[in-house]
CSV table of C-alpha atoms in Angstrom, one decimal:
chain,number,residue,atom,x,y,z
A,1,MET,CA,125.9,76.9,46.9
A,2,ALA,CA,126.6,80.4,48.3
A,3,PRO,CA,123.7,82.8,48.3
A,4,GLU,CA,123.8,85.6,45.7
A,5,LEU,CA,122.2,88.1,48.1
A,6,VAL,CA,123.2,88.7,51.7
A,7,THR,CA,121.6,90.9,54.4
A,8,VAL,CA,123.4,92.1,57.5
A,9,GLY,CA,121.4,93.1,60.6
A,10,GLY,CA,119.8,92.2,63.8
A,11,LEU,CA,117.5,89.5,65.2
A,12,THR,CA,115.0,90.7,67.7
A,13,VAL,CA,111.8,89.6,69.4
A,14,ASP,CA,109.2,92.4,69.4
A,15,ASN,CA,105.8,93.0,71.0
A,16,VAL,CA,103.4,94.8,68.7
A,17,ILE,CA,100.2,96.7,69.3
A,18,ALA,CA,98.5,97.3,65.9
A,19,ALA,CA,96.5,100.4,65.0
A,20,ASP,CA,93.2,98.4,65.7
A,21,GLY,CA,94.4,97.3,69.1
A,22,ARG,CA,95.4,93.8,68.2
A,23,VAL,CA,98.4,92.5,70.2
A,24,GLY,CA,101.2,90.4,68.9
A,25,LEU,CA,103.5,89.2,71.7
A,26,ARG,CA,106.9,87.7,71.1
A,27,GLN,CA,107.0,88.4,67.4
A,28,ALA,CA,110.4,87.2,66.1
A,29,GLY,CA,111.9,89.7,63.7
A,30,GLY,CA,114.7,92.1,63.6
A,31,ASN,CA,115.9,94.2,60.7
A,32,GLY,CA,118.3,91.4,59.5
A,33,ALA,CA,115.4,88.9,59.4
A,34,TYR,CA,112.9,91.2,57.8
A,35,SER,CA,115.4,92.4,55.1
A,36,ALA,CA,116.4,88.8,54.4
A,37,VAL,CA,112.8,87.8,53.8
A,38,GLY,CA,112.2,90.9,51.7
A,39,ALA,CA,115.1,89.8,49.4
A,40,LEU,CA,113.9,86.2,49.6
A,41,MET,CA,110.8,87.2,47.7
A,42,TRP,CA,113.0,87.3,44.6
A,43,GLN,CA,115.7,84.7,45.2
A,44,PRO,CA,115.5,81.1,46.4
A,45,ARG,CA,118.3,81.6,49.0
A,46,VAL,CA,119.5,84.7,50.9
A,47,GLY,CA,122.3,84.8,53.4
A,48,LEU,CA,121.9,86.4,56.8
A,49,VAL,CA,124.7,87.9,58.9
A,50,SER,CA,123.5,88.5,62.5
A,51,THR,CA,123.9,87.7,66.1
A,52,ALA,CA,121.3,85.6,68.0
A,53,PRO,CA,120.8,85.2,71.7
A,54,ALA,CA,119.7,81.8,73.1
A,55,SER,CA,116.2,83.3,73.7
A,56,TYR,CA,115.5,83.9,70.0
A,57,PRO,CA,112.8,81.4,69.1
A,58,ARG,CA,114.3,78.4,67.5
A,59,ALA,CA,111.1,77.5,65.7
A,60,THR,CA,111.3,80.8,63.9
A,61,LEU,CA,114.9,80.1,62.9
A,62,GLU,CA,113.9,76.7,61.6
A,63,ARG,CA,111.1,78.4,59.5
A,64,LEU,CA,113.5,81.0,58.2
A,65,ASP,CA,116.0,78.3,57.2
A,66,ALA,CA,113.4,76.1,55.6
A,67,GLY,CA,112.0,79.1,53.7
A,68,GLY,CA,115.4,79.9,52.2
A,69,VAL,CA,117.3,82.1,54.7
A,70,ASP,CA,120.9,80.8,55.0
A,71,LEU,CA,121.9,81.1,58.6
A,72,GLY,CA,125.6,80.4,58.0
A,73,GLY,CA,126.5,84.0,59.0
A,74,VAL,CA,124.7,84.0,62.3
A,75,ALA,CA,126.8,84.1,65.5
A,76,TRP,CA,125.1,82.3,68.4
A,77,HIS,CA,125.4,83.5,72.1
A,78,ASP,CA,124.2,82.0,75.4
A,79,ALA,CA,122.5,85.2,76.5
A,80,GLN,CA,118.9,84.9,77.6
A,81,LEU,CA,117.2,88.2,77.1
A,82,THR,CA,114.5,89.2,79.5
A,83,SER,CA,113.0,92.3,77.8
A,84,CYS,CA,111.5,93.0,74.3
A,85,ASN,CA,110.8,96.1,72.3
A,86,TRP,CA,107.3,97.4,72.1
A,87,PHE,CA,106.0,98.9,68.9
A,88,ILE,CA,102.7,100.8,69.2
A,89,TYR,CA,101.1,101.9,65.9
A,90,ASP,CA,98.5,104.6,65.3
A,91,ALA,CA,95.9,104.8,62.5
A,92,SER,CA,98.3,106.7,60.2
A,93,GLY,CA,100.9,104.0,60.4
A,94,HIS,CA,103.3,105.9,62.6
A,95,ARG,CA,104.8,103.9,65.5
A,96,GLU,CA,106.0,104.7,69.0
A,97,GLU,CA,109.2,102.8,69.9
A,98,GLY,CA,112.0,103.0,72.4
A,99,LEU,CA,109.9,101.1,74.9
A,100,SER,CA,110.6,97.7,76.3
A,101,SER,CA,109.5,95.2,78.9
A,102,PRO,CA,109.2,91.4,79.3
A,103,PRO,CA,106.2,90.2,77.1
A,104,GLU,CA,104.5,88.6,80.1
A,105,ALA,CA,104.3,92.0,81.8
A,106,LEU,CA,101.2,92.9,79.9
A,107,ALA,CA,99.2,90.1,81.5
A,108,GLU,CA,100.8,90.6,84.9
A,109,ALA,CA,99.5,94.2,84.8
A,110,GLY,CA,96.0,92.9,84.2
A,111,PHE,CA,95.6,93.8,80.5
A,112,PRO,CA,94.2,91.4,77.9
A,113,THR,CA,96.8,89.9,75.6
A,114,ASP,CA,94.8,89.7,72.4
A,115,ARG,CA,93.4,93.1,71.8
A,116,LEU,CA,93.5,96.5,73.7
A,117,THR,CA,91.0,99.4,73.7
A,118,ALA,CA,92.3,102.9,73.1
A,119,THR,CA,92.0,103.6,76.8
A,120,GLN,CA,94.0,100.4,77.6
A,121,ILE,CA,96.7,101.3,75.1
A,122,THR,CA,97.1,104.7,76.8
A,123,ALA,CA,97.3,103.1,80.2
A,124,TRP,CA,99.8,100.4,79.1
A,125,ARG,CA,101.9,103.1,77.4
A,126,ALA,CA,102.2,104.9,80.7
A,127,ARG,CA,103.4,101.8,82.4
A,128,LEU,CA,106.0,101.2,79.7
A,129,GLY,CA,107.4,104.6,80.4
A,130,ARG,CA,108.5,103.6,83.9
A,131,PRO,CA,112.1,102.5,84.4
A,132,GLN,CA,112.9,98.8,84.1
A,133,ALA,CA,114.8,96.7,86.6
A,134,ASP,CA,118.6,97.3,86.4
A,135,ASP,CA,119.3,93.7,85.4
A,136,ALA,CA,116.8,93.8,82.4
A,137,LEU,CA,118.7,92.9,79.2
A,138,ASP,CA,117.0,93.9,75.9
A,139,TYR,CA,117.9,93.4,72.3
A,140,SER,CA,119.4,96.9,71.9
A,141,ALA,CA,121.8,96.2,74.8
A,142,PHE,CA,122.6,92.8,73.3
A,143,ARG,CA,123.6,94.3,70.0
A,144,ILE,CA,125.9,96.7,71.7
A,145,ARG,CA,127.6,93.9,73.7
A,146,HIS,CA,127.8,91.6,70.7
A,147,PRO,CA,128.4,93.7,67.6
A,148,LEU,CA,128.4,92.2,64.1
A,149,SER,CA,131.8,91.5,62.6
A,150,SER,CA,133.0,90.5,59.1
A,151,HIS,CA,134.9,87.7,60.7
A,152,GLN,CA,131.6,85.8,61.1
A,153,VAL,CA,130.8,86.0,57.4
A,154,PRO,CA,131.5,82.7,55.5
A,155,GLU,CA,134.3,83.2,53.1
A,156,ALA,CA,132.2,81.8,50.2
A,157,TRP,CA,129.8,84.7,50.7
A,158,ARG,CA,132.4,87.2,49.6
A,159,GLY,CA,131.3,86.5,46.0
A,160,ALA,CA,127.7,87.5,46.6
A,161,ARG,CA,126.2,89.8,43.9
A,162,GLY,CA,124.4,92.1,46.4
A,163,VAL,CA,124.6,93.0,50.1
A,164,LEU,CA,122.1,94.9,52.2
A,165,LEU,CA,123.4,96.6,55.4
A,166,ALA,CA,120.4,97.0,57.7
A,167,PRO,CA,120.7,99.7,60.4
A,168,SER,CA,123.9,99.3,62.4
A,169,GLN,CA,126.6,101.5,63.8
A,170,PRO,CA,129.0,103.1,61.3
A,171,ASP,CA,132.0,101.0,62.2
A,172,VAL,CA,130.0,97.8,61.6
A,173,MET,CA,128.9,99.0,58.2
A,174,LEU,CA,132.4,100.1,57.2
A,175,ASP,CA,133.8,96.7,58.3
A,176,MET,CA,131.2,94.9,56.1
A,177,ILE,CA,131.9,97.2,53.2
A,178,SER,CA,135.6,96.5,53.4
A,179,PHE,CA,135.0,92.8,53.5
A,180,PHE,CA,132.5,92.6,50.5
A,181,ARG,CA,133.9,95.5,48.4
A,182,ASN,CA,136.9,93.5,47.4
A,183,SER,CA,134.7,91.4,45.1
A,184,GLY,CA,132.9,94.3,43.5
A,185,VAL,CA,129.6,93.4,45.1
A,186,MET,CA,126.6,95.8,44.9
A,187,ILE,CA,126.1,97.3,48.4
A,188,VAL,CA,122.9,99.0,49.7
A,189,ALA,CA,122.5,100.6,53.1
A,190,ASP,CA,119.5,101.5,55.3
A,191,PRO,CA,120.7,104.2,57.8
A,192,GLY,CA,118.2,103.8,60.6
A,193,TRP,CA,118.7,106.0,63.7
A,194,GLN,CA,122.2,104.8,64.0
A,195,LEU,CA,123.3,107.0,61.1
A,196,ALA,CA,120.6,109.6,61.0
A,197,GLY,CA,122.1,111.6,63.8
A,198,TYR,CA,125.4,112.2,62.0
A,199,PRO,CA,126.2,115.2,59.7
A,200,LEU,CA,126.4,114.1,56.1
A,201,ALA,CA,130.1,115.1,55.9
A,202,ASP,CA,130.9,112.7,58.7
A,203,LEU,CA,129.3,109.8,56.7
A,204,ALA,CA,131.3,110.5,53.6
A,205,PRO,CA,133.6,107.4,54.0
A,206,LEU,CA,130.5,105.3,54.0
A,207,LEU,CA,128.3,107.0,51.5
A,208,SER,CA,131.0,107.2,48.9
A,209,ARG,CA,131.2,103.4,48.8
A,210,LEU,CA,127.5,102.6,48.4
A,211,ASP,CA,125.5,101.6,45.4
A,212,ALA,CA,122.2,102.7,47.1
A,213,PHE,CA,121.2,104.6,50.3
A,214,LEU,CA,117.6,104.2,51.5
A,215,PRO,CA,116.6,106.4,54.5
A,216,SER,CA,113.1,106.7,55.8
A,217,GLU,CA,111.3,110.1,55.7
A,218,VAL,CA,112.2,110.7,59.4
A,219,GLU,CA,115.9,109.8,58.8
A,220,LEU,CA,116.1,111.9,55.6
A,221,ARG,CA,114.7,114.9,57.4
A,222,ALA,CA,117.3,114.4,60.2
A,223,LEU,CA,120.2,114.0,57.6
A,224,VAL,CA,119.1,117.1,55.6
A,225,PRO,CA,117.1,119.3,58.0
A,226,GLY,CA,114.7,121.9,56.7
A,227,ALA,CA,114.6,120.8,53.1
A,228,HIS,CA,111.7,119.5,51.0
A,229,LEU,CA,112.0,115.8,50.4
A,230,SER,CA,113.0,116.3,46.7
A,231,ASP,CA,115.7,118.8,47.6
A,232,ALA,CA,116.9,116.6,50.4
A,233,LEU,CA,117.3,113.7,48.0
A,234,ARG,CA,119.3,116.0,45.6
A,235,VAL,CA,121.6,116.9,48.5
A,236,LEU,CA,122.0,113.2,49.4
A,237,ALA,CA,122.7,112.3,45.8
A,238,ASP,CA,125.6,114.8,45.9
A,239,HIS,CA,127.2,112.8,48.7
A,240,CYS,CA,126.3,109.2,47.5
A,241,PRO,CA,127.3,108.2,44.0
A,242,GLY,CA,124.8,105.3,44.0
A,243,ALA,CA,121.0,105.4,44.0
A,244,VAL,CA,119.2,107.3,46.7
A,245,ALA,CA,115.5,107.0,47.7
A,246,VAL,CA,113.3,107.8,50.7
A,247,LYS,CA,110.8,105.4,52.2
A,248,LEU,CA,107.4,107.0,52.9
A,249,GLY,CA,105.5,104.1,54.5
A,250,ALA,CA,102.0,103.7,53.1
A,251,GLU,CA,102.7,106.4,50.5
A,252,GLY,CA,105.4,104.4,48.9
A,253,SER,CA,108.8,105.9,48.1
A,254,LEU,CA,110.6,108.7,46.2
A,255,VAL,CA,113.5,107.6,44.0
A,256,TRP,CA,116.0,110.3,42.9
A,257,SER,CA,116.6,110.3,39.1
A,258,ARG,CA,120.0,111.7,38.2
A,259,GLU,CA,119.0,111.7,34.5
A,260,ASN,CA,116.0,113.9,35.1
A,261,ASP,CA,117.3,115.7,38.2
A,262,SER,CA,114.0,115.0,39.9
A,263,ALA,CA,112.4,112.6,42.4
A,264,ILE,CA,110.2,109.9,40.9
A,265,PRO,CA,107.3,108.6,43.1
A,266,VAL,CA,106.8,104.8,43.4
A,267,PRO,CA,103.5,103.9,45.1
A,268,ALA,CA,103.2,101.3,47.8
A,269,THR,CA,101.6,98.0,46.7
A,270,PRO,CA,98.0,98.0,48.1
A,271,THR,CA,97.5,95.3,50.8
A,272,LYS,CA,95.6,94.7,54.0
A,273,ALA,CA,98.2,95.6,56.6
A,274,VAL,CA,98.2,93.5,59.8
A,275,ASP,CA,101.5,94.6,61.3
A,276,PRO,CA,103.7,97.4,59.7
A,277,THR,CA,106.8,96.2,61.6
A,278,GLY,CA,109.5,95.4,59.1
A,279,ALA,CA,108.0,97.2,56.2
A,280,GLY,CA,111.0,99.4,55.6
A,281,ASP,CA,113.5,96.6,56.2
A,282,SER,CA,111.7,94.3,53.7
A,283,PHE,CA,111.4,97.1,51.2
A,284,CYS,CA,115.2,97.5,51.4
A,285,GLY,CA,115.7,93.7,50.9
A,286,GLY,CA,113.4,93.8,47.8
A,287,PHE,CA,115.2,96.9,46.5
A,288,LEU,CA,118.5,95.1,46.8
A,289,ALA,CA,117.2,92.2,44.8
A,290,GLY,CA,115.7,94.5,42.2
A,291,LEU,CA,118.8,96.7,41.8
A,292,VAL,CA,121.0,93.6,41.4
A,293,GLU,CA,118.6,92.1,38.8
A,294,THR,CA,117.8,95.3,36.8
A,295,GLY,CA,120.3,98.0,37.7
A,296,ASP,CA,117.3,100.4,37.6
A,297,PRO,CA,116.5,102.1,41.0
A,298,VAL,CA,112.9,102.9,40.0
A,299,LYS,CA,112.3,99.3,39.1
A,300,ALA,CA,114.1,98.2,42.3
A,301,ALA,CA,111.6,100.2,44.3
A,302,ARG,CA,108.8,98.2,42.7
A,303,PHE,CA,110.5,95.0,43.9
A,304,GLY,CA,110.8,96.6,47.4
A,305,ALA,CA,107.1,97.7,47.5
A,306,LEU,CA,106.0,94.2,46.6
A,307,SER,CA,108.2,92.7,49.3
A,308,ALA,CA,106.9,95.1,51.9
A,309,ALA,CA,103.3,94.3,51.0
A,310,GLN,CA,103.9,90.6,51.7
A,311,ILE,CA,105.5,91.3,55.1
A,312,VAL,CA,102.9,93.7,56.5
A,313,ALA,CA,100.1,91.3,55.8
A,314,HIS,CA,101.4,89.0,58.6
A,315,PHE,CA,102.9,89.2,62.1
A,316,GLY,CA,106.6,88.4,62.4
A,317,ALA,CA,109.4,88.1,59.9
A,318,ASP,CA,108.5,84.5,59.0
A,319,GLY,CA,104.8,85.2,58.6
A,320,ALA,CA,105.1,85.5,54.8
A,321,LEU,CA,106.9,82.2,54.4
A,322,PRO,CA,107.0,80.1,52.3
A,323,VAL,CA,107.4,82.4,49.4
A,324,ASP,CA,105.3,81.8,46.2
A,325,HIS,CA,108.0,83.0,43.7
A,326,PRO,CA,105.8,82.5,40.6
A,327,LYS,CA,103.1,84.6,42.2
A,328,MET,CA,105.6,87.3,43.1
A,329,ARG,CA,106.9,87.4,39.5
A,330,ARG,CA,103.4,87.7,38.1
A,331,ALA,CA,102.7,90.6,40.5
A,332,LEU,CA,106.0,92.3,39.4
A,333,GLU,CA,105.0,91.9,35.7
A,334,ARG,CA,101.8,93.7,36.5
A,335,GLU,CA,103.6,96.5,38.4
A,336,LEU,CA,106.1,97.0,35.5
A,337,SER,CA,103.5,96.9,32.8
A,338,PRO,CA,103.3,100.2,30.8
A,339,CYS,CA,99.5,100.3,31.4
A,340,HIS,CA,99.8,99.8,35.2
């Protein structure tokens, strides 16, 4: 049976340094995988459209598949990637990115691979800032060489009820919208840095065709510079006929209410965070599931918050698998209770 929900995005392997110094090497994730698992919290099967290099851990793919992620939309390539992204988090939950190296480079440089002190993190960060070898191939370069295409989407998936477009280049998103829109599917997009650098007017062909647009705080401030978050959401709502909301990390999200002409705060679900990587992606996956199920953006944000809480409690996109669906539904009932 074809999945009712589909996510479109990347598969990456990341190296993580948590705020307390814990190190997670070779954590298999990517915005496609994290968003798929976020949606999977509410559905038994979710389709994934992505590209995978030969170096992506097969054991992770097997766990994703066994957990309910349909890999029928994944295109496989022979590339062996030699470098991974590094995500370094501080105590406030902010992360430094744009850094990469082979995961084994940490040990080769004489650093411990389980936990780093603040001094060691600073020293390692300085090393990561040095240029890599010219032949180093990382996941960002791989995505550019092997862009996603609607041609890889199984025809049966065209009838999905909801699709999430994780951060990709505009032409990729427009290609996917054209493929799925023919069936009247509900489409949600997460802009990422790929869209945040464009003027809103340039994004009109994309925004006008979305049922929801979910930037992070950093992305929203880039899209609507100089505006208060509520005012920025109002501006965004003028360009996007669907729901608009901004992700605020540990503070939750703000969802724009067209009915009340105001932003409604939705708190994050309390949890003991181990690795914040993928929180925003999984929120978007949960939001998609909630919007398809309820049609209510504020309720959808509750779905998203619960999905994100499950993801950040583990390392890696598959850490929250298998999903306990009855437990998730009980948690949702508590979240939506009038006395909550």
